[in-house]
Amino acid sequence: MDVYKITGENRLKGTIKVSGAKNSAVALIPASILANSPVTIGGIPEISDAWTLKALLEEIGGEVSFEDGIMTINPTDMIALPLPNGNVKKLRASYYLMGAMLGRFKKAVIGLPGGCFLGPRPIDQHIKGFEALGAKITNEHGAIYLRADELIGAKIYLDVASVGATINIMLAAVLAKGRTVIENAAKEPEIIDVATLLTNMGANIKGAGTSVIRIEGVEELHGTEHTIIPDRIEAATFMIMAAALGEGITIDNVIPLHLEAIIAKLREMGVKIEIGEESIFVPKTDLSTLQAVDVKTLVYPGFPTDIQQPLSVLMSQAFGSSKITDTIYSARFKHIDELRRMNANARVEGNTAIITGPSRLHGSTVTATDLRAGAALVLAGLLAEGETEIHDIYHIERGYSSLIEKLRDLGADIRRETIMARVAEAKE
């Protein structure tokens, strides 16, 4: 099995470029199913989720090329083949195939999605939306069957402002007859990105990025070219890293507007941040002045749940007790046990983690339990004295493109190594 080995305490300096947004890519790629001619999407991150989606589109008859971050998808010969198992199970966002295939073919069979286990993440809001548009939905043998004679626009109120449900309903509604209104829609930048692609394909969508989205169904969608937005979660991860061990780091290819909640919280801790048009510079931070803060995760534009795990590492270096309350995913604290192995002073009480610093972190053998927990452990390993060995790195590679190369360019001592699984099991 492959692991990351990190020798910590190196100071980092230079420029690091942010890749395209994972949470956009996993929706933009399925959206291409709705077109009647080729779609080209630039800036797609080289992550395992993107390769998995490429394979899924090929399974249903798509012609797909993916090179240098550019994916070209010819959906002309796609057919509504069932996708009950296999690649569908590898990523959470395979559920976007439901909306896209329902929109184009009026039917789909999709296995229940996989991805990081963060506690219950039901797709009931997605199903409620599809049913409102006229689809019949059943769960048979662990796969979701969607069937519709035709899709007709409807008014849909989401009980929770879910990004996945908002995008999925948009995908199903763009080719439906009449008007669809999504109320209490999520407002994340990735939703605007998907709406922009669909609009460029000929869809009629108003209000993406607000809590009410209006869609007038059209007869057909055509191919187009689109460039994905930068990944705000990756950018935030690098900002936290720059604060923890930077000698002056420029984070390039960012939209600062998407990072306002994170910038505000880092400044509250005592981190200096200089904002450019498409870049952010974090000068060297004096860790002896780093202050504890309280964070509550919220839907966008609030503090993102995806960033509480990396931020907890910086909190371990701040003076006093910091608190993180995660209102989105209560099970998103598995990294705390791993950080404790590295000498962090942290505990979990209900849906709150309490981290008291500053602590000197020690290298250890730890396990990435999910994507952002993995990112947190990479940061901890870069900070810690001695060597850190991270297992289950496939989680990290689902969401961070070329991470080792990017970090080494800044001066990090990180490498990927294959170790014997028997040795790994013995350690566990």
Short mmCIF file of C-alpha atoms in Angstrom, two decimals:
data_model
loop_
_atom_site.label_atom_id
_atom_site.label_comp_id
_atom_site.label_asym_id
_atom_site.label_seq_id
_atom_site.Cartn_x
_atom_site.Cartn_y
_atom_site.Cartn_z
CA MET A 1 0.00 0.00 0.00
CA ASP A 2 1.10 3.57 -0.61
CA VAL A 3 1.71 6.08 2.18
CA TYR A 4 2.98 9.65 2.50
CA LYS A 5 6.17 10.10 4.50
CA ILE A 6 6.81 13.61 5.76
CA THR A 7 9.84 14.94 7.61
CA GLY A 8 8.58 18.00 9.41
CA GLU A 9 9.80 21.40 10.56
CA ASN A 10 10.95 22.64 7.14
CA ARG A 11 9.99 26.27 6.52
CA LEU A 12 8.15 26.79 3.24
CA LYS A 13 8.49 29.64 0.76
CA GLY A 14 7.41 30.47 -2.79
CA THR A 15 4.28 30.36 -4.93
CA ILE A 16 1.71 27.58 -5.00
CA LYS A 17 -1.01 27.38 -7.65
CA VAL A 18 -4.55 26.31 -6.81
CA SER A 19 -6.21 23.74 -9.09
CA GLY A 20 -9.79 23.83 -10.40
CA ALA A 21 -12.55 23.23 -7.86
CA LYS A 22 -13.17 19.55 -7.04
CA ASN A 23 -16.76 20.26 -5.99
CA SER A 24 -17.40 21.96 -9.35
CA ALA A 25 -15.63 19.34 -11.46
CA VAL A 26 -17.68 16.46 -10.06
CA ALA A 27 -20.90 18.24 -11.16
CA LEU A 28 -19.68 19.82 -14.42
CA ILE A 29 -18.54 16.48 -15.85
CA PRO A 30 -21.97 14.78 -15.42
CA ALA A 31 -23.68 17.97 -16.69
CA SER A 32 -22.09 17.32 -20.10
CA ILE A 33 -24.48 14.36 -20.53
CA LEU A 34 -27.26 16.89 -21.21
CA ALA A 35 -25.61 18.30 -24.38
CA ASN A 36 -26.17 17.11 -27.95
CA SER A 37 -22.58 17.90 -29.06
CA PRO A 38 -19.10 17.95 -27.46
CA VAL A 39 -18.40 19.86 -24.23
CA THR A 40 -14.88 20.99 -23.29
CA ILE A 41 -14.09 21.86 -19.66
CA GLY A 42 -10.72 23.40 -18.81
CA GLY A 43 -8.95 23.51 -15.45
CA ILE A 44 -10.19 20.14 -14.19
CA PRO A 45 -8.00 18.94 -11.30
CA GLU A 46 -6.04 15.71 -11.84
CA ILE A 47 -7.79 13.90 -9.00
CA SER A 48 -9.10 10.36 -8.77
CA ASP A 49 -12.73 11.57 -8.72
CA ALA A 50 -12.28 13.15 -12.18
CA TRP A 51 -10.82 9.92 -13.61
CA THR A 52 -13.65 7.90 -12.06
CA LEU A 53 -16.28 10.16 -13.68
CA LYS A 54 -14.46 9.90 -17.02
CA ALA A 55 -14.73 6.09 -16.77
CA LEU A 56 -18.44 6.33 -15.86
CA LEU A 57 -19.24 8.52 -18.88
CA GLU A 58 -17.35 6.07 -21.10
CA GLU A 59 -19.39 3.20 -19.63
CA ILE A 60 -22.60 4.79 -20.96
CA GLY A 61 -21.14 5.42 -24.42
CA GLY A 62 -19.45 8.81 -24.10
CA GLU A 63 -16.18 9.60 -25.86
CA VAL A 64 -13.96 11.32 -23.31
CA SER A 65 -10.41 12.67 -23.46
CA PHE A 66 -8.64 14.11 -20.41
CA GLU A 67 -5.23 15.74 -20.83
CA ASP A 68 -3.45 18.66 -19.15
CA GLY A 69 -6.55 19.50 -17.11
CA ILE A 70 -8.80 19.72 -20.19
CA MET A 71 -11.64 17.23 -20.49
CA THR A 72 -13.54 16.95 -23.75
CA ILE A 73 -16.74 14.92 -23.64
CA ASN A 74 -18.74 13.86 -26.69
CA PRO A 75 -22.13 12.77 -25.30
CA THR A 76 -23.78 12.11 -28.70
CA ASP A 77 -23.86 8.31 -28.49
CA MET A 78 -24.59 8.00 -24.77
CA ILE A 79 -27.38 5.64 -23.73
CA ALA A 80 -29.20 5.17 -20.42
CA LEU A 81 -27.22 2.12 -19.29
CA PRO A 82 -27.71 1.12 -15.64
CA LEU A 83 -24.74 1.93 -13.38
CA PRO A 84 -25.55 -0.09 -10.24
CA ASN A 85 -22.01 -0.93 -9.07
CA GLY A 86 -18.30 -0.44 -9.70
CA ASN A 87 -17.08 3.11 -10.26
CA VAL A 88 -20.33 4.65 -8.96
CA LYS A 89 -19.41 3.44 -5.47
CA LYS A 90 -16.06 5.24 -5.51
CA LEU A 91 -17.31 8.79 -5.15
CA ARG A 92 -20.09 10.64 -3.41
CA ALA A 93 -20.82 12.92 -6.38
CA SER A 94 -21.85 10.03 -8.63
CA TYR A 95 -25.37 11.09 -7.61
CA TYR A 96 -25.13 13.92 -10.18
CA LEU A 97 -25.49 11.21 -12.81
CA MET A 98 -29.06 10.81 -11.54
CA GLY A 99 -30.10 14.36 -12.39
CA ALA A 100 -28.19 14.47 -15.68
CA MET A 101 -29.42 11.09 -16.97
CA LEU A 102 -32.97 11.75 -15.79
CA GLY A 103 -32.87 15.10 -17.60
CA ARG A 104 -31.61 13.62 -20.86
CA PHE A 105 -33.08 10.09 -20.99
CA LYS A 106 -36.02 10.38 -18.54
CA LYS A 107 -34.63 7.32 -16.77
CA ALA A 108 -31.57 6.15 -14.84
CA VAL A 109 -30.34 3.37 -12.56
CA ILE A 110 -27.55 4.52 -10.27
CA GLY A 111 -25.95 2.64 -7.37
CA LEU A 112 -26.04 4.39 -4.02
CA PRO A 113 -23.06 6.78 -3.93
CA GLY A 114 -19.81 6.28 -2.00
CA GLY A 115 -17.18 8.88 -0.98
CA CYS A 116 -15.93 9.94 2.45
CA PHE A 117 -17.97 8.71 5.38
CA LEU A 118 -18.92 11.83 7.34
CA GLY A 119 -22.02 10.54 9.07
CA PRO A 120 -25.50 10.59 7.53
CA ARG A 121 -25.66 12.49 4.25
CA PRO A 122 -29.07 11.46 2.91
CA ILE A 123 -30.16 12.16 -0.64
CA ASP A 124 -33.80 12.63 0.34
CA GLN A 125 -33.82 16.26 -0.86
CA HIS A 126 -32.55 15.16 -4.29
CA ILE A 127 -35.31 12.53 -4.52
CA LYS A 128 -37.97 14.98 -3.34
CA GLY A 129 -36.92 17.33 -6.16
CA PHE A 130 -36.97 14.62 -8.84
CA GLU A 131 -40.41 13.46 -7.68
CA ALA A 132 -41.73 17.03 -7.85
CA LEU A 133 -40.60 17.13 -11.50
CA GLY A 134 -42.63 13.97 -12.19
CA ALA A 135 -40.15 11.11 -11.75
CA LYS A 136 -41.00 7.84 -9.99
CA ILE A 137 -38.16 6.70 -7.76
CA THR A 138 -37.56 3.32 -6.13
CA ASN A 139 -34.69 1.77 -4.25
CA GLU A 140 -34.13 -1.77 -5.51
CA HIS A 141 -31.20 -3.97 -4.40
CA GLY A 142 -29.13 -0.96 -3.26
CA ALA A 143 -29.58 1.02 -6.49
CA ILE A 144 -31.85 3.99 -7.17
CA TYR A 145 -34.23 3.55 -10.12
CA LEU A 146 -35.52 6.80 -11.66
CA ARG A 147 -38.23 6.79 -14.34
CA ALA A 148 -40.36 9.55 -15.87
CA ASP A 149 -42.72 9.72 -18.86
CA GLU A 150 -41.87 13.41 -18.99
CA LEU A 151 -40.43 16.00 -16.63
CA ILE A 152 -42.57 19.05 -15.88
CA GLY A 153 -41.33 22.15 -14.07
CA ALA A 154 -42.38 22.53 -10.42
CA LYS A 155 -41.87 24.65 -7.32
CA ILE A 156 -39.47 22.87 -4.98
CA TYR A 157 -38.62 23.99 -1.44
CA LEU A 158 -35.47 22.40 -0.01
CA ASP A 159 -35.71 21.58 3.70
CA VAL A 160 -31.94 22.01 3.91
CA ALA A 161 -29.89 24.24 1.61
CA SER A 162 -28.04 21.28 0.11
CA VAL A 163 -25.43 21.93 -2.61
CA GLY A 164 -25.87 18.43 -4.04
CA ALA A 165 -29.67 18.65 -4.19
CA THR A 166 -29.62 22.17 -5.66
CA ILE A 167 -27.28 21.14 -8.49
CA ASN A 168 -29.01 17.80 -9.09
CA ILE A 169 -32.45 19.42 -9.43
CA MET A 170 -30.95 22.03 -11.79
CA LEU A 171 -29.55 19.23 -13.97
CA ALA A 172 -32.92 17.48 -14.15
CA ALA A 173 -34.93 20.69 -14.66
CA VAL A 174 -33.08 22.41 -17.53
CA LEU A 175 -34.72 20.14 -20.14
CA ALA A 176 -38.08 19.81 -18.31
CA LYS A 177 -41.24 21.43 -19.68
CA GLY A 178 -42.11 24.78 -18.15
CA ARG A 179 -40.71 26.62 -15.14
CA THR A 180 -38.94 25.18 -12.12
CA VAL A 181 -38.35 27.28 -9.00
CA ILE A 182 -35.90 26.01 -6.35
CA GLU A 183 -36.45 27.77 -3.01
CA ASN A 184 -33.96 27.70 -0.12
CA ALA A 185 -31.34 26.80 -2.74
CA ALA A 186 -27.69 26.56 -1.64
CA LYS A 187 -25.55 29.57 -2.65
CA GLU A 188 -22.07 28.04 -3.02
CA PRO A 189 -19.80 29.34 -5.83
CA GLU A 190 -19.79 25.83 -7.35
CA ILE A 191 -23.54 26.19 -8.04
CA ILE A 192 -22.89 29.38 -10.01
CA ASP A 193 -20.15 27.54 -11.91
CA VAL A 194 -22.53 24.72 -12.92
CA ALA A 195 -25.26 27.23 -13.85
CA THR A 196 -22.74 29.11 -16.01
CA LEU A 197 -21.85 25.93 -17.92
CA LEU A 198 -25.53 25.03 -18.40
CA THR A 199 -26.36 28.59 -19.53
CA ASN A 200 -23.48 28.44 -22.05
CA MET A 201 -25.05 25.18 -23.30
CA GLY A 202 -28.35 27.00 -23.89
CA ALA A 203 -30.18 26.60 -20.56
CA ASN A 204 -32.29 29.40 -19.09
CA ILE A 205 -31.31 29.78 -15.42
CA LYS A 206 -31.74 32.87 -13.22
CA GLY A 207 -30.74 33.42 -9.60
CA ALA A 208 -27.87 30.92 -9.17
CA GLY A 209 -25.92 32.02 -6.08
CA THR A 210 -29.10 33.29 -4.36
CA SER A 211 -31.66 31.35 -2.34
CA VAL A 212 -34.18 31.26 -5.22
CA ILE A 213 -33.24 29.74 -8.59
CA ARG A 214 -35.64 29.96 -11.54
CA ILE A 215 -35.25 27.65 -14.53
CA GLU A 216 -37.25 27.84 -17.77
CA GLY A 217 -37.00 24.46 -19.51
CA VAL A 218 -35.58 24.40 -23.05
CA GLU A 219 -35.89 21.85 -25.89
CA GLU A 220 -32.19 20.96 -26.13
CA LEU A 221 -28.71 21.87 -24.96
CA HIS A 222 -25.62 22.09 -27.17
CA GLY A 223 -21.90 21.67 -26.53
CA THR A 224 -19.72 24.53 -25.28
CA GLU A 225 -16.34 25.40 -23.75
CA HIS A 226 -16.00 26.31 -20.09
CA THR A 227 -13.21 26.91 -17.56
CA ILE A 228 -13.78 25.75 -14.00
CA ILE A 229 -13.45 28.10 -10.99
CA PRO A 230 -10.44 27.70 -8.64
CA ASP A 231 -10.84 25.40 -5.64
CA ARG A 232 -11.59 27.61 -2.60
CA ILE A 233 -11.07 24.69 -0.20
CA GLU A 234 -7.61 23.92 -1.61
CA ALA A 235 -6.77 27.65 -1.48
CA ALA A 236 -7.87 27.81 2.17
CA THR A 237 -5.80 24.70 3.01
CA PHE A 238 -2.71 26.40 1.55
CA MET A 239 -3.45 29.66 3.41
CA ILE A 240 -3.54 27.76 6.71
CA MET A 241 -0.30 25.97 5.79
CA ALA A 242 1.33 29.32 4.91
CA ALA A 243 0.30 30.71 8.31
CA ALA A 244 1.66 27.65 10.15
CA LEU A 245 5.05 27.30 8.45
CA GLY A 246 5.48 29.86 5.69
CA GLU A 247 8.35 32.26 5.17
CA GLY A 248 6.13 34.17 2.74
CA ILE A 249 3.86 32.17 0.43
CA THR A 250 1.81 33.39 -2.53
CA ILE A 251 -1.32 31.35 -3.29
CA ASP A 252 -2.07 31.83 -6.98
CA ASN A 253 -5.29 31.28 -8.98
CA VAL A 254 -7.84 32.21 -6.30
CA ILE A 255 -11.09 34.19 -6.16
CA PRO A 256 -10.65 36.12 -2.87
CA LEU A 257 -14.41 36.75 -2.62
CA HIS A 258 -14.94 32.98 -2.15
CA LEU A 259 -12.55 32.97 0.83
CA GLU A 260 -13.92 35.84 2.92
CA ALA A 261 -15.02 33.71 5.91
CA ILE A 262 -11.60 32.00 6.07
CA ILE A 263 -9.65 35.25 5.63
CA ALA A 264 -11.65 36.86 8.45
CA LYS A 265 -11.04 33.95 10.82
CA LEU A 266 -7.30 33.75 10.08
CA ARG A 267 -6.97 37.51 10.65
CA GLU A 268 -8.81 37.08 13.96
CA MET A 269 -6.12 34.54 14.93
CA GLY A 270 -3.40 37.09 14.11
CA VAL A 271 -2.40 35.97 10.61
CA LYS A 272 -1.52 38.75 8.15
CA ILE A 273 -3.08 38.32 4.70
CA GLU A 274 -2.51 40.49 1.62
CA ILE A 275 -5.17 40.18 -1.07
CA GLY A 276 -4.45 40.59 -4.79
CA GLU A 277 -6.87 40.31 -7.72
CA GLU A 278 -6.31 36.59 -8.28
CA SER A 279 -3.78 35.76 -5.60
CA ILE A 280 -3.29 35.92 -1.84
CA PHE A 281 0.04 36.50 -0.09
CA VAL A 282 0.59 35.25 3.47
CA PRO A 283 3.78 36.72 4.97
CA LYS A 284 5.67 34.92 7.73
CA THR A 285 3.43 34.56 10.79
CA ASP A 286 4.85 35.03 14.28
CA LEU A 287 3.36 31.92 15.94
CA SER A 288 4.03 33.37 19.40
CA THR A 289 1.23 35.90 18.73
CA LEU A 290 -1.30 33.37 17.38
CA GLN A 291 -4.59 33.61 19.29
CA ALA A 292 -7.23 30.93 19.94
CA VAL A 293 -10.58 31.45 18.17
CA ASP A 294 -14.05 29.93 18.08
CA VAL A 295 -15.41 28.65 14.77
CA LYS A 296 -18.88 27.51 13.79
CA THR A 297 -19.25 25.87 10.38
CA LEU A 298 -22.16 27.08 8.26
CA VAL A 299 -23.37 26.86 4.69
CA TYR A 300 -21.79 29.36 2.27
CA PRO A 301 -20.99 32.21 2.76
CA GLY A 302 -20.28 31.01 6.31
CA PHE A 303 -17.16 29.12 7.44
CA PRO A 304 -16.91 25.90 5.38
CA THR A 305 -17.08 22.52 7.11
CA ASP A 306 -14.34 21.33 4.72
CA ILE A 307 -11.84 23.69 6.36
CA GLN A 308 -12.44 23.03 10.05
CA GLN A 309 -10.11 20.00 9.95
CA PRO A 310 -7.05 21.76 8.47
CA LEU A 311 -7.73 24.80 10.71
CA SER A 312 -7.66 22.57 13.81
CA VAL A 313 -3.93 21.99 13.13
CA LEU A 314 -3.21 25.74 13.19
CA MET A 315 -5.34 25.99 16.36
CA SER A 316 -2.97 23.52 18.03
CA GLN A 317 -0.25 26.20 17.66
CA ALA A 318 -2.36 29.10 19.01
CA PHE A 319 -2.37 30.34 22.61
CA GLY A 320 -5.47 29.30 24.56
CA SER A 321 -8.41 27.00 23.85
CA SER A 322 -10.06 27.13 20.44
CA LYS A 323 -13.47 25.65 19.75
CA ILE A 324 -14.87 24.27 16.49
CA THR A 325 -18.58 23.50 16.31
CA ASP A 326 -19.54 21.64 13.14
CA THR A 327 -23.22 22.18 12.38
CA ILE A 328 -22.98 20.45 8.98
CA TYR A 329 -21.35 17.04 9.60
CA SER A 330 -21.32 15.89 13.21
CA ALA A 331 -19.02 12.94 12.41
CA ARG A 332 -16.27 15.14 10.98
CA PHE A 333 -13.92 14.90 13.96
CA LYS A 334 -12.14 11.59 13.35
CA HIS A 335 -8.91 13.51 12.69
CA ILE A 336 -8.82 14.66 16.33
CA ASP A 337 -7.76 11.19 17.56
CA GLU A 338 -5.01 11.14 14.93
CA LEU A 339 -3.78 14.61 15.94
CA ARG A 340 -3.68 13.44 19.55
CA ARG A 341 -1.27 10.68 18.50
CA MET A 342 0.94 13.54 17.35
CA ASN A 343 0.75 15.23 20.78
CA ALA A 344 -2.05 17.72 20.08
CA ASN A 345 -4.12 18.66 23.12
CA ALA A 346 -7.62 18.15 21.73
CA ARG A 347 -10.91 16.53 22.61
CA VAL A 348 -14.41 16.20 21.15
CA GLU A 349 -17.61 16.98 23.06
CA GLY A 350 -20.72 16.30 20.98
CA ASN A 351 -20.42 18.29 17.75
CA THR A 352 -17.64 20.49 19.14
CA ALA A 353 -13.86 19.99 19.17
CA ILE A 354 -11.79 21.83 21.78
CA ILE A 355 -8.11 22.35 20.91
CA THR A 356 -5.72 23.87 23.44
CA GLY A 357 -2.34 25.20 22.37
CA PRO A 358 0.38 25.71 21.73
CA SER A 359 1.50 22.07 21.43
CA ARG A 360 4.73 20.78 19.95
CA LEU A 361 3.63 18.12 17.47
CA HIS A 362 5.60 14.86 17.12
CA GLY A 363 5.80 12.70 14.01
CA SER A 364 3.71 9.53 14.18
CA THR A 365 1.93 6.91 12.06
CA VAL A 366 -1.57 8.20 11.39
CA THR A 367 -4.52 7.37 9.11
CA ALA A 368 -6.48 9.70 6.84
CA THR A 369 -10.13 8.87 7.60
CA ASP A 370 -11.49 11.19 4.91
CA LEU A 371 -10.32 13.79 2.39
CA ARG A 372 -10.02 16.90 4.59
CA ALA A 373 -8.83 14.90 7.62
CA GLY A 374 -6.02 13.76 5.31
CA ALA A 375 -5.19 17.37 4.44
CA ALA A 376 -5.09 18.20 8.16
CA LEU A 377 -2.64 15.34 8.78
CA VAL A 378 -0.38 16.51 5.95
CA LEU A 379 -0.25 19.96 7.59
CA ALA A 380 0.40 18.39 10.99
CA GLY A 381 3.19 16.25 9.51
CA LEU A 382 4.83 19.31 7.93
CA LEU A 383 4.76 21.04 11.35
CA ALA A 384 5.80 18.09 13.51
CA GLU A 385 9.31 17.17 14.58
CA GLY A 386 10.51 13.86 13.13
CA GLU A 387 8.79 11.68 10.54
CA THR A 388 5.06 11.27 9.99
CA GLU A 389 3.64 8.38 7.99
CA ILE A 390 0.09 8.83 6.63
CA HIS A 391 -1.99 5.80 5.62
CA ASP A 392 -5.09 5.62 3.39
CA ILE A 393 -3.82 8.49 1.23
CA TYR A 394 -6.35 7.61 -1.49
CA HIS A 395 -8.75 9.86 0.45
CA ILE A 396 -6.38 12.81 -0.01
CA GLU A 397 -5.86 12.12 -3.69
CA ARG A 398 -9.63 12.26 -4.29
CA GLY A 399 -9.46 16.02 -3.78
CA TYR A 400 -5.93 17.44 -3.98
CA SER A 401 -4.22 17.46 -7.38
CA SER A 402 -0.39 17.02 -7.55
CA LEU A 403 -0.12 17.73 -3.82
CA ILE A 404 3.36 16.27 -3.31
CA GLU A 405 4.84 18.19 -6.25
CA LYS A 406 3.23 21.45 -5.13
CA LEU A 407 4.51 21.10 -1.55
CA ARG A 408 8.02 20.03 -2.59
CA ASP A 409 8.29 23.12 -4.78
CA LEU A 410 7.84 25.19 -1.60
CA GLY A 411 10.57 23.21 0.22
CA ALA A 412 8.55 20.51 1.99
CA ASP A 413 10.13 17.11 2.65
CA ILE A 414 7.25 14.85 1.58
CA ARG A 415 7.31 11.69 -0.53
CA ARG A 416 5.05 8.85 -1.52
CA GLU A 417 6.29 5.36 -0.67
CA THR A 418 4.97 1.86 -1.15
CA ILE A 419 5.17 -0.21 2.03
CA MET A 420 4.23 -3.82 2.62
CA ALA A 421 0.61 -4.10 3.74
CA ARG A 422 1.63 -6.75 6.32
CA VAL A 423 3.87 -4.24 8.03
CA ALA A 424 1.05 -1.70 8.03
CA GLU A 425 -1.40 -4.19 9.53
CA ALA A 426 1.09 -5.12 12.25
CA LYS A 427 1.30 -1.45 13.24
CA GLU A 428 -2.48 -1.22 13.48
#
